[in-house]
Amino acid sequence: MLDTLNDIETSALAELAAADAAGLDAWKAAYLGNKGKLKAAMAGLKDVAKEDKPAVGQRLNAVKSTLEAALEARAGALGASGGGGGAATGPKLDLTEPGLIQSHALGRRHIIMRVREELVEVFARMGFEVAQGPELEDDEHNFIKLNIPPEHPAREPIDNFYVDDPDQVGTPRMLRSQTSTVQIRVLETLLAEGGAPPVKVVSPGRVYRPDTVDATHSFMFHQIEGLYVDRGVTMADLKTTLFQFARAYFGEDAEIRLRPSFFPFTEPSAEFDMMIQLRPDEPPKWVELGGCGMVDPAVFEACGLDPEEWTGFAFGFGIERIAMGRYSIPDIRMLFENDVRFLEQL
Ligand code: DAH
């Protein structure tokens, strides 16, 4: 009986070594299957003398395990394992081969976020710190304390995203329409903490207005606000700061101009333009980047600062406008559509 088992093992292993992938099933049926040779040998166990049974039984089990392991190894080697186990014994993988997907697109931060950071960096070199305010504001900070009185048309519900009903609620909440709100927040916090000017901050962030979207308008965009409060601040300081900013960010021959204008929270007020080439096929032209002026005494009073003692300037620019000027982007919608073919160029 032991001889029979040895023979089965020897011939089985020899046949297996010669088998191809298609022959594995037949081999398995011949040796390990229900009608296979091992099963037949097992049936012969009952004729084995009682004292030999344990040894023969053990040998039978050992041959079965050997053949099963050999089958798995052979299947792996032929790449036909069908149930894993092929990796260790299968064909060697060349891990240095390029993958089937040749290019993995590398992500990067959006151009608006990068411009925003660049602007903060330029102003930081001029001594401005960064301040933040909430996007969900109330009309007290968006309007009243900025000297925009109740009857002012800028407060119309049609021009703002109110969250509360402005006719029902005392200080209705709204999505801020300008970052000038942060001027008020900064001064309020400073005084509440027992501090005093000088204050020199910039505040970049999102603002919201229900404008119809076109090449130069969007219902959400970004502004960067600036505020400098100290004793003896003048319009000359404002103009110098803006001019230095323009040269630092746009280059040595940046051209700027201030045009007299009106904002409720500054007096005098101006609009800030820059000579910008938006399209390669058009000559540069004056583009309005934002507003600026000397902080109105009413704003100081609303925040609890004595306007006889303190002076200051403020400015607010559209970040999209600056990005469009700097990178010659002709349409603001390109900044929000997130077409990778556009974003990849920046
Ligand atoms: N908040 C104004 C706007 O959104 C821009 C502005 C004008 C900001 C004058 C200022 C300023 O700080 O002094 O149109």
mmCIF file of C-alpha atoms and ligand atoms in Angstrom:
data_model
loop_
_atom_site.group_PDB
_atom_site.id
_atom_site.type_symbol
_atom_site.label_atom_id
_atom_site.label_comp_id
_atom_site.label_asym_id
_atom_site.label_seq_id
_atom_site.Cartn_x
_atom_site.Cartn_y
_atom_site.Cartn_z
ATOM 1 C CA MET A 1 0.000 0.000 0.000
ATOM 2 C CA LEU A 2 2.802 2.380 0.891
ATOM 3 C CA ASP A 3 4.451 1.515 -2.426
ATOM 4 C CA THR A 4 1.226 2.375 -4.261
ATOM 5 C CA LEU A 5 1.108 5.746 -2.540
ATOM 6 C CA ASN A 6 4.754 6.455 -3.400
ATOM 7 C CA ASP A 7 4.077 5.595 -7.032
ATOM 8 C CA ILE A 8 1.032 7.849 -7.138
ATOM 9 C CA GLU A 9 3.048 10.697 -5.700
ATOM 10 C CA THR A 10 5.947 10.267 -8.113
ATOM 11 C CA SER A 11 3.863 10.023 -11.258
ATOM 12 C CA ALA A 12 1.519 12.794 -10.142
ATOM 13 C CA LEU A 13 4.387 15.253 -9.585
ATOM 14 C CA ALA A 14 6.017 14.289 -12.883
ATOM 15 C CA GLU A 15 2.788 14.790 -14.813
ATOM 16 C CA LEU A 16 2.078 18.044 -13.054
ATOM 17 C CA ALA A 17 5.487 19.433 -13.947
ATOM 18 C CA ALA A 18 4.744 18.705 -17.605
ATOM 19 C CA ALA A 19 1.146 20.014 -17.553
ATOM 20 C CA ASP A 20 0.175 23.347 -19.103
ATOM 21 C CA ALA A 21 -2.554 25.602 -17.758
ATOM 22 C CA ALA A 22 -5.244 23.822 -19.746
ATOM 23 C CA GLY A 23 -4.147 20.438 -18.376
ATOM 24 C CA LEU A 24 -4.433 21.349 -14.698
ATOM 25 C CA ASP A 25 -8.100 20.479 -14.330
ATOM 26 C CA ALA A 26 -7.644 17.051 -15.857
ATOM 27 C CA TRP A 27 -4.667 16.391 -13.591
ATOM 28 C CA LYS A 28 -6.656 17.474 -10.551
ATOM 29 C CA ALA A 29 -9.525 15.136 -11.453
ATOM 30 C CA ALA A 30 -7.120 12.231 -12.065
ATOM 31 C CA TYR A 31 -5.337 12.505 -8.733
ATOM 32 C CA LEU A 32 -7.344 14.597 -6.257
ATOM 33 C CA GLY A 33 -10.879 14.261 -7.619
ATOM 34 C CA ASN A 34 -13.689 12.078 -6.281
ATOM 35 C CA LYS A 35 -12.882 9.366 -8.790
ATOM 36 C CA GLY A 36 -9.164 10.018 -8.627
ATOM 37 C CA LYS A 37 -6.302 7.792 -7.631
ATOM 38 C CA LEU A 38 -6.023 9.008 -4.056
ATOM 39 C CA LYS A 39 -9.700 8.340 -3.411
ATOM 40 C CA ALA A 40 -9.233 4.837 -4.818
ATOM 41 C CA ALA A 41 -6.222 4.281 -2.561
ATOM 42 C CA MET A 42 -8.265 5.461 0.397
ATOM 43 C CA ALA A 43 -10.886 2.843 -0.367
ATOM 44 C CA GLY A 44 -8.106 0.235 -0.172
ATOM 45 C CA LEU A 45 -7.343 1.308 3.400
ATOM 46 C CA LYS A 46 -9.917 -1.107 4.774
ATOM 47 C CA ASP A 47 -7.861 -4.075 3.555
ATOM 48 C CA VAL A 48 -4.691 -2.894 5.315
ATOM 49 C CA ALA A 49 -3.659 -4.817 8.400
ATOM 50 C CA LYS A 50 -4.853 -3.142 11.575
ATOM 51 C CA GLU A 51 -1.367 -2.403 12.934
ATOM 52 C CA ASP A 52 -0.256 -0.775 9.635
ATOM 53 C CA LYS A 53 -3.323 1.468 9.342
ATOM 54 C CA PRO A 54 -1.980 4.522 11.228
ATOM 55 C CA ALA A 55 1.218 4.690 9.145
ATOM 56 C CA VAL A 56 -0.622 4.193 5.849
ATOM 57 C CA GLY A 57 -3.280 6.751 6.837
ATOM 58 C CA GLN A 58 -0.628 9.309 7.659
ATOM 59 C CA ARG A 59 1.185 8.720 4.410
ATOM 60 C CA LEU A 60 -2.088 9.106 2.522
ATOM 61 C CA ASN A 61 -2.730 12.487 4.096
ATOM 62 C CA ALA A 62 0.836 13.600 3.456
ATOM 63 C CA VAL A 63 0.626 12.709 -0.255
ATOM 64 C CA LYS A 64 -2.699 14.545 -0.531
ATOM 65 C CA SER A 65 -1.200 17.719 1.025
ATOM 66 C CA THR A 66 1.874 17.492 -1.185
ATOM 67 C CA LEU A 67 -0.215 17.194 -4.343
ATOM 68 C CA GLU A 68 -2.531 20.044 -3.341
ATOM 69 C CA ALA A 69 0.410 22.351 -2.608
ATOM 70 C CA ALA A 70 2.124 21.314 -5.831
ATOM 71 C CA LEU A 71 -1.038 22.093 -7.805
ATOM 72 C CA GLU A 72 -1.295 25.551 -6.322
ATOM 73 C CA ALA A 73 2.343 26.313 -7.014
ATOM 74 C CA ARG A 74 2.074 25.068 -10.593
ATOM 75 C CA ALA A 75 -1.113 27.036 -11.209
ATOM 76 C CA GLY A 76 0.612 30.153 -9.865
ATOM 77 C CA ALA A 77 3.615 29.585 -12.077
ATOM 78 C CA LEU A 78 1.357 29.265 -15.105
ATOM 79 C CA GLY A 79 -0.591 32.383 -14.133
ATOM 80 C CA ALA A 80 -3.791 30.377 -13.762
ATOM 81 C CA SER A 81 -4.245 30.345 -10.021
ATOM 82 C CA GLY A 82 -7.653 32.005 -10.227
ATOM 83 C CA GLY A 83 -7.639 32.692 -6.520
ATOM 84 C CA GLY A 84 -4.577 34.646 -5.710
ATOM 85 C CA GLY A 85 -1.408 33.019 -4.580
ATOM 86 C CA GLY A 86 0.112 33.843 -7.961
ATOM 87 C CA ALA A 87 1.950 36.915 -6.791
ATOM 88 C CA ALA A 88 4.707 35.185 -4.904
ATOM 89 C CA THR A 89 5.428 32.586 -7.522
ATOM 90 C CA GLY A 90 4.121 34.288 -10.670
ATOM 91 C CA PRO A 91 6.119 36.023 -13.373
ATOM 92 C CA LYS A 92 8.328 38.826 -12.068
ATOM 93 C CA LEU A 93 6.807 42.298 -12.223
ATOM 94 C CA ASP A 94 8.895 45.185 -13.478
ATOM 95 C CA LEU A 95 7.786 47.972 -11.169
ATOM 96 C CA THR A 96 9.773 50.551 -13.136
ATOM 97 C CA GLU A 97 7.579 50.111 -16.237
ATOM 98 C CA PRO A 98 5.439 53.216 -16.914
ATOM 99 C CA GLY A 99 1.785 52.652 -16.050
ATOM 100 C CA LEU A 100 -1.018 52.416 -18.572
ATOM 101 C CA ILE A 101 -2.327 55.857 -17.539
ATOM 102 C CA GLN A 102 0.572 57.939 -18.731
ATOM 103 C CA SER A 103 -0.179 61.322 -17.182
ATOM 104 C CA HIS A 104 -1.388 61.996 -13.695
ATOM 105 C CA ALA A 105 -2.766 65.532 -13.619
ATOM 106 C CA LEU A 106 -1.072 67.450 -10.828
ATOM 107 C CA GLY A 107 -3.397 69.699 -8.880
ATOM 108 C CA ARG A 108 -2.551 73.177 -7.674
ATOM 109 C CA ARG A 109 -4.213 76.010 -5.827
ATOM 110 C CA HIS A 110 -6.706 78.104 -7.745
ATOM 111 C CA ILE A 111 -5.355 81.284 -9.317
ATOM 112 C CA ILE A 112 -7.620 83.457 -7.126
ATOM 113 C CA MET A 113 -6.192 81.938 -3.969
ATOM 114 C CA ARG A 114 -2.663 82.453 -5.236
ATOM 115 C CA VAL A 115 -3.273 86.103 -6.179
ATOM 116 C CA ARG A 116 -4.900 86.635 -2.801
ATOM 117 C CA GLU A 117 -1.795 85.334 -1.084
ATOM 118 C CA GLU A 118 0.524 87.364 -3.284
ATOM 119 C CA LEU A 119 -1.397 90.537 -2.421
ATOM 120 C CA VAL A 120 -1.271 89.816 1.293
ATOM 121 C CA GLU A 121 2.455 89.221 0.916
ATOM 122 C CA VAL A 122 3.050 92.560 -0.830
ATOM 123 C CA PHE A 123 1.087 94.453 1.815
ATOM 124 C CA ALA A 124 2.803 92.503 4.602
ATOM 125 C CA ARG A 125 6.110 93.920 3.367
ATOM 126 C CA MET A 126 4.595 97.386 3.888
ATOM 127 C CA GLY A 127 3.675 96.533 7.470
ATOM 128 C CA PHE A 128 0.041 95.423 7.062
ATOM 129 C CA GLU A 129 -1.235 92.512 9.145
ATOM 130 C CA VAL A 130 -4.079 90.239 8.057
ATOM 131 C CA ALA A 131 -7.505 90.585 9.677
ATOM 132 C CA GLN A 132 -10.586 88.459 9.068
ATOM 133 C CA GLY A 133 -14.298 89.072 9.410
ATOM 134 C CA PRO A 134 -17.386 86.875 8.946
ATOM 135 C CA GLU A 135 -19.033 86.391 5.549
ATOM 136 C CA LEU A 136 -22.407 86.130 7.277
ATOM 137 C CA GLU A 137 -22.706 89.691 8.558
ATOM 138 C CA ASP A 138 -25.423 92.002 9.791
ATOM 139 C CA ASP A 139 -26.502 95.324 8.335
ATOM 140 C CA GLU A 140 -24.991 97.162 11.262
ATOM 141 C CA HIS A 141 -21.486 96.218 10.104
ATOM 142 C CA ASN A 142 -22.213 96.125 6.391
ATOM 143 C CA PHE A 143 -23.978 99.505 6.337
ATOM 144 C CA ILE A 144 -24.875 101.493 9.450
ATOM 145 C CA LYS A 145 -21.474 101.815 11.090
ATOM 146 C CA LEU A 146 -19.953 102.455 7.673
ATOM 147 C CA ASN A 147 -22.085 105.591 7.546
ATOM 148 C CA ILE A 148 -24.561 104.147 5.057
ATOM 149 C CA PRO A 149 -27.877 105.451 6.434
ATOM 150 C CA PRO A 150 -31.175 103.501 6.450
ATOM 151 C CA GLU A 151 -32.598 105.241 3.391
ATOM 152 C CA HIS A 152 -29.485 104.640 1.254
ATOM 153 C CA PRO A 153 -30.233 102.745 -1.984
ATOM 154 C CA ALA A 154 -27.251 100.386 -1.414
ATOM 155 C CA ARG A 155 -29.330 98.722 1.337
ATOM 156 C CA GLU A 156 -32.203 97.723 -0.976
ATOM 157 C CA PRO A 157 -33.117 94.036 -0.606
ATOM 158 C CA ILE A 158 -32.881 93.656 -4.376
ATOM 159 C CA ASP A 159 -29.182 94.529 -4.266
ATOM 160 C CA ASN A 160 -28.243 92.304 -1.333
ATOM 161 C CA PHE A 161 -28.468 88.728 -0.102
ATOM 162 C CA TYR A 162 -30.406 89.199 3.130
ATOM 163 C CA VAL A 163 -30.757 86.137 5.328
ATOM 164 C CA ASP A 164 -33.326 87.774 7.624
ATOM 165 C CA ASP A 165 -36.265 89.886 6.512
ATOM 166 C CA PRO A 166 -34.894 93.454 6.558
ATOM 167 C CA ASP A 167 -38.355 94.889 7.207
ATOM 168 C CA GLN A 168 -39.021 92.643 10.215
ATOM 169 C CA VAL A 169 -35.712 92.161 11.976
ATOM 170 C CA GLY A 170 -33.861 94.970 13.771
ATOM 171 C CA THR A 171 -30.367 94.081 12.639
ATOM 172 C CA PRO A 172 -30.959 91.691 9.753
ATOM 173 C CA ARG A 173 -28.225 89.253 8.830
ATOM 174 C CA MET A 174 -26.900 89.200 5.287
ATOM 175 C CA LEU A 175 -24.028 87.895 3.189
ATOM 176 C CA ARG A 176 -21.595 90.783 3.282
ATOM 177 C CA SER A 177 -21.535 92.860 0.102
ATOM 178 C CA GLN A 178 -18.118 94.372 0.804
ATOM 179 C CA THR A 179 -15.046 93.662 2.941
ATOM 180 C CA SER A 180 -15.305 97.186 4.398
ATOM 181 C CA THR A 181 -17.224 95.421 7.191
ATOM 182 C CA VAL A 182 -13.851 94.277 8.507
ATOM 183 C CA GLN A 183 -12.797 97.906 9.114
ATOM 184 C CA ILE A 184 -15.585 98.114 11.691
ATOM 185 C CA ARG A 185 -14.862 94.664 13.153
ATOM 186 C CA VAL A 186 -11.176 95.455 13.610
ATOM 187 C CA LEU A 187 -11.735 98.826 15.295
ATOM 188 C CA GLU A 188 -14.513 97.449 17.535
ATOM 189 C CA THR A 189 -12.372 94.534 18.676
ATOM 190 C CA LEU A 190 -9.369 96.749 19.274
ATOM 191 C CA LEU A 191 -11.316 99.098 21.557
ATOM 192 C CA ALA A 192 -13.176 96.254 23.303
ATOM 193 C CA GLU A 193 -9.802 94.794 24.229
ATOM 194 C CA GLY A 194 -8.663 98.140 25.591
ATOM 195 C CA GLY A 195 -6.273 98.790 22.715
ATOM 196 C CA ALA A 196 -5.718 101.867 20.573
ATOM 197 C CA PRO A 197 -4.364 102.668 17.091
ATOM 198 C CA PRO A 198 -2.074 102.492 15.190
ATOM 199 C CA VAL A 199 -3.872 99.837 13.167
ATOM 200 C CA LYS A 200 -2.565 98.615 9.838
ATOM 201 C CA VAL A 201 -4.486 95.683 8.353
ATOM 202 C CA VAL A 202 -5.543 94.112 5.081
ATOM 203 C CA SER A 203 -8.465 91.730 4.872
ATOM 204 C CA PRO A 204 -9.005 89.499 1.841
ATOM 205 C CA GLY A 205 -12.220 87.528 1.426
ATOM 206 C CA ARG A 206 -15.441 86.743 -0.400
ATOM 207 C CA VAL A 207 -18.294 89.176 -0.945
ATOM 208 C CA TYR A 208 -21.758 88.590 -2.397
ATOM 209 C CA ARG A 209 -24.059 90.685 -4.580
ATOM 210 C CA PRO A 210 -27.049 89.554 -6.659
ATOM 211 C CA ASP A 211 -25.529 90.865 -9.898
ATOM 212 C CA THR A 212 -26.299 89.299 -13.256
ATOM 213 C CA VAL A 213 -23.276 87.311 -14.345
ATOM 214 C CA ASP A 214 -21.387 88.678 -17.364
ATOM 215 C CA ALA A 215 -17.768 89.207 -18.444
ATOM 216 C CA THR A 216 -17.058 91.569 -15.533
ATOM 217 C CA HIS A 217 -19.678 90.640 -12.897
ATOM 218 C CA SER A 218 -20.334 87.689 -10.632
ATOM 219 C CA PHE A 219 -22.693 87.167 -7.679
ATOM 220 C CA MET A 220 -19.699 86.163 -5.561
ATOM 221 C CA PHE A 221 -16.242 87.613 -5.866
ATOM 222 C CA HIS A 222 -13.258 88.540 -3.711
ATOM 223 C CA GLN A 223 -12.060 91.832 -2.321
ATOM 224 C CA ILE A 224 -9.064 92.893 -0.340
ATOM 225 C CA GLU A 225 -9.674 95.680 2.134
ATOM 226 C CA GLY A 226 -7.008 97.885 3.665
ATOM 227 C CA LEU A 227 -7.186 100.095 6.740
ATOM 228 C CA TYR A 228 -4.521 102.277 8.305
ATOM 229 C CA VAL A 229 -5.369 104.367 11.351
ATOM 230 C CA ASP A 230 -2.890 106.520 13.232
ATOM 231 C CA ARG A 231 -2.254 110.136 14.122
ATOM 232 C CA GLY A 232 -1.537 112.431 11.176
ATOM 233 C CA VAL A 233 -2.288 110.029 8.302
ATOM 234 C CA THR A 234 -2.782 111.919 5.024
ATOM 235 C CA MET A 235 -3.994 111.379 1.485
ATOM 236 C CA ALA A 236 -0.330 111.426 0.423
ATOM 237 C CA ASP A 237 0.250 108.296 2.561
ATOM 238 C CA LEU A 238 -2.667 106.625 0.803
ATOM 239 C CA LYS A 239 -1.435 107.474 -2.668
ATOM 240 C CA THR A 240 2.129 106.411 -1.836
ATOM 241 C CA THR A 241 0.914 103.080 -0.451
ATOM 242 C CA LEU A 242 -1.201 102.374 -3.530
ATOM 243 C CA PHE A 243 1.563 103.399 -5.892
ATOM 244 C CA GLN A 244 4.115 101.216 -4.128
ATOM 245 C CA PHE A 245 1.695 98.327 -4.136
ATOM 246 C CA ALA A 246 1.105 98.723 -7.893
ATOM 247 C CA ARG A 247 4.822 98.799 -8.619
ATOM 248 C CA ALA A 248 5.571 95.848 -6.359
ATOM 249 C CA TYR A 249 2.842 93.701 -7.843
ATOM 250 C CA PHE A 250 2.622 94.794 -11.480
ATOM 251 C CA GLY A 251 6.181 95.955 -12.109
ATOM 252 C CA GLU A 252 8.303 99.098 -12.133
ATOM 253 C CA ASP A 253 6.361 100.904 -14.837
ATOM 254 C CA ALA A 254 2.892 100.339 -13.397
ATOM 255 C CA GLU A 255 0.709 103.403 -14.021
ATOM 256 C CA ILE A 256 -2.028 104.323 -11.558
ATOM 257 C CA ARG A 257 -4.419 107.219 -11.104
ATOM 258 C CA LEU A 258 -6.923 108.339 -8.473
ATOM 259 C CA ARG A 259 -10.237 109.822 -9.620
ATOM 260 C CA PRO A 260 -12.423 111.826 -7.211
ATOM 261 C CA SER A 261 -15.449 109.785 -6.214
ATOM 262 C CA PHE A 262 -17.867 109.233 -3.339
ATOM 263 C CA PHE A 263 -18.146 106.526 -0.695
ATOM 264 C CA PRO A 264 -20.138 107.050 2.519
ATOM 265 C CA PHE A 265 -17.297 105.753 4.697
ATOM 266 C CA THR A 266 -14.482 107.897 3.279
ATOM 267 C CA GLU A 267 -14.036 111.653 2.823
ATOM 268 C CA PRO A 268 -12.501 112.551 0.486
ATOM 269 C CA SER A 269 -12.991 109.420 -1.652
ATOM 270 C CA ALA A 270 -11.386 108.274 -4.860
ATOM 271 C CA GLU A 271 -11.501 105.509 -7.375
ATOM 272 C CA PHE A 272 -8.233 103.723 -8.076
ATOM 273 C CA ASP A 273 -7.436 102.892 -11.711
ATOM 274 C CA MET A 274 -4.525 101.119 -13.316
ATOM 275 C CA MET A 275 -3.273 100.951 -16.894
ATOM 276 C CA ILE A 276 -3.875 97.316 -17.792
ATOM 277 C CA GLN A 277 -3.730 95.216 -20.927
ATOM 278 C CA LEU A 278 -6.516 92.650 -20.701
ATOM 279 C CA ARG A 279 -6.150 91.181 -24.200
ATOM 280 C CA PRO A 280 -2.985 90.731 -26.235
ATOM 281 C CA ASP A 281 -4.683 92.249 -29.310
ATOM 282 C CA GLU A 282 -5.836 95.420 -27.541
ATOM 283 C CA PRO A 283 -3.856 98.392 -26.217
ATOM 284 C CA PRO A 284 -3.693 98.836 -22.421
ATOM 285 C CA LYS A 285 -6.494 100.916 -20.928
ATOM 286 C CA TRP A 286 -7.499 102.354 -17.548
ATOM 287 C CA VAL A 287 -9.223 99.690 -15.460
ATOM 288 C CA GLU A 288 -10.919 100.501 -12.170
ATOM 289 C CA LEU A 289 -9.490 98.260 -9.447
ATOM 290 C CA GLY A 290 -11.425 99.638 -6.481
ATOM 291 C CA GLY A 291 -12.161 102.533 -4.175
ATOM 292 C CA CYS A 292 -10.242 104.338 -1.468
ATOM 293 C CA GLY A 293 -10.200 107.451 0.649
ATOM 294 C CA MET A 294 -9.670 108.990 4.068
ATOM 295 C CA VAL A 295 -11.721 107.324 6.825
ATOM 296 C CA ASP A 296 -14.856 109.410 7.408
ATOM 297 C CA PRO A 297 -15.114 110.878 10.949
ATOM 298 C CA ALA A 298 -18.571 109.277 11.231
ATOM 299 C CA VAL A 299 -16.952 105.828 10.970
ATOM 300 C CA PHE A 300 -14.514 106.630 13.791
ATOM 301 C CA GLU A 301 -17.411 107.861 15.934
ATOM 302 C CA ALA A 302 -19.486 104.747 15.229
ATOM 303 C CA CYS A 303 -16.582 102.643 16.503
ATOM 304 C CA GLY A 304 -15.884 104.830 19.540
ATOM 305 C CA LEU A 305 -12.706 106.565 18.312
ATOM 306 C CA ASP A 306 -12.244 110.324 18.618
ATOM 307 C CA PRO A 307 -12.053 111.748 15.048
ATOM 308 C CA GLU A 308 -10.221 114.807 16.383
ATOM 309 C CA GLU A 309 -7.375 112.575 17.465
ATOM 310 C CA TRP A 310 -7.303 109.805 14.850
ATOM 311 C CA THR A 311 -6.935 109.853 11.090
ATOM 312 C CA GLY A 312 -6.743 107.043 8.584
ATOM 313 C CA PHE A 313 -7.081 105.788 5.068
ATOM 314 C CA ALA A 314 -8.915 102.800 3.658
ATOM 315 C CA PHE A 315 -9.087 101.013 0.338
ATOM 316 C CA GLY A 316 -10.912 98.069 -1.168
ATOM 317 C CA PHE A 317 -10.025 96.273 -4.416
ATOM 318 C CA GLY A 318 -11.566 93.480 -6.405
ATOM 319 C CA ILE A 319 -9.167 90.534 -6.389
ATOM 320 C CA GLU A 320 -10.614 89.140 -9.636
ATOM 321 C CA ARG A 321 -9.927 92.462 -11.349
ATOM 322 C CA ILE A 322 -6.332 92.362 -10.172
ATOM 323 C CA ALA A 323 -5.918 88.745 -11.259
ATOM 324 C CA MET A 324 -7.442 89.543 -14.645
ATOM 325 C CA GLY A 325 -5.076 92.491 -15.063
ATOM 326 C CA ARG A 326 -2.019 90.621 -13.939
ATOM 327 C CA TYR A 327 -2.646 87.497 -16.021
ATOM 328 C CA SER A 328 -4.520 89.068 -18.958
ATOM 329 C CA ILE A 329 -7.770 87.198 -18.333
ATOM 330 C CA PRO A 330 -10.516 88.795 -20.445
ATOM 331 C CA ASP A 331 -13.616 87.304 -18.748
ATOM 332 C CA ILE A 332 -14.324 86.895 -15.015
ATOM 333 C CA ARG A 333 -16.378 83.757 -15.688
ATOM 334 C CA MET A 334 -13.201 81.904 -16.637
ATOM 335 C CA LEU A 335 -12.176 82.183 -13.000
ATOM 336 C CA PHE A 336 -15.238 80.284 -11.798
ATOM 337 C CA GLU A 337 -15.923 77.759 -14.535
ATOM 338 C CA ASN A 338 -12.910 75.689 -13.491
ATOM 339 C CA ASP A 339 -12.133 74.420 -16.963
ATOM 340 C CA VAL A 340 -8.816 72.626 -16.427
ATOM 341 C CA ARG A 341 -7.582 73.678 -19.862
ATOM 342 C CA PHE A 342 -7.779 77.269 -18.592
ATOM 343 C CA LEU A 343 -6.519 76.613 -15.076
ATOM 344 C CA GLU A 344 -3.501 74.659 -16.348
ATOM 345 C CA GLN A 345 -2.185 77.756 -18.092
ATOM 346 C CA LEU A 346 -1.932 79.802 -14.912
HETATM 347 N N1 DAH B 1 -16.381 98.824 -0.319
HETATM 348 C C1 DAH B 1 -16.291 99.507 -1.602
HETATM 349 C C2 DAH B 1 -16.999 98.670 -2.638
HETATM 350 O O1 DAH B 1 -17.174 97.488 -2.434
HETATM 351 C C3 DAH B 1 -14.854 99.711 -2.007
HETATM 352 C C4 DAH B 1 -14.158 100.701 -1.117
HETATM 353 C C5 DAH B 1 -14.196 102.041 -1.425
HETATM 354 C C6 DAH B 1 -13.490 100.271 0.002
HETATM 355 C C7 DAH B 1 -13.554 102.962 -0.630
HETATM 356 C C8 DAH B 1 -12.842 101.202 0.808
HETATM 357 C C9 DAH B 1 -12.882 102.546 0.470
HETATM 358 O O2 DAH B 1 -12.161 100.853 1.899
HETATM 359 O O3 DAH B 1 -12.231 103.429 1.267
HETATM 360 O O4 DAH B 1 -17.370 99.172 -3.658
#
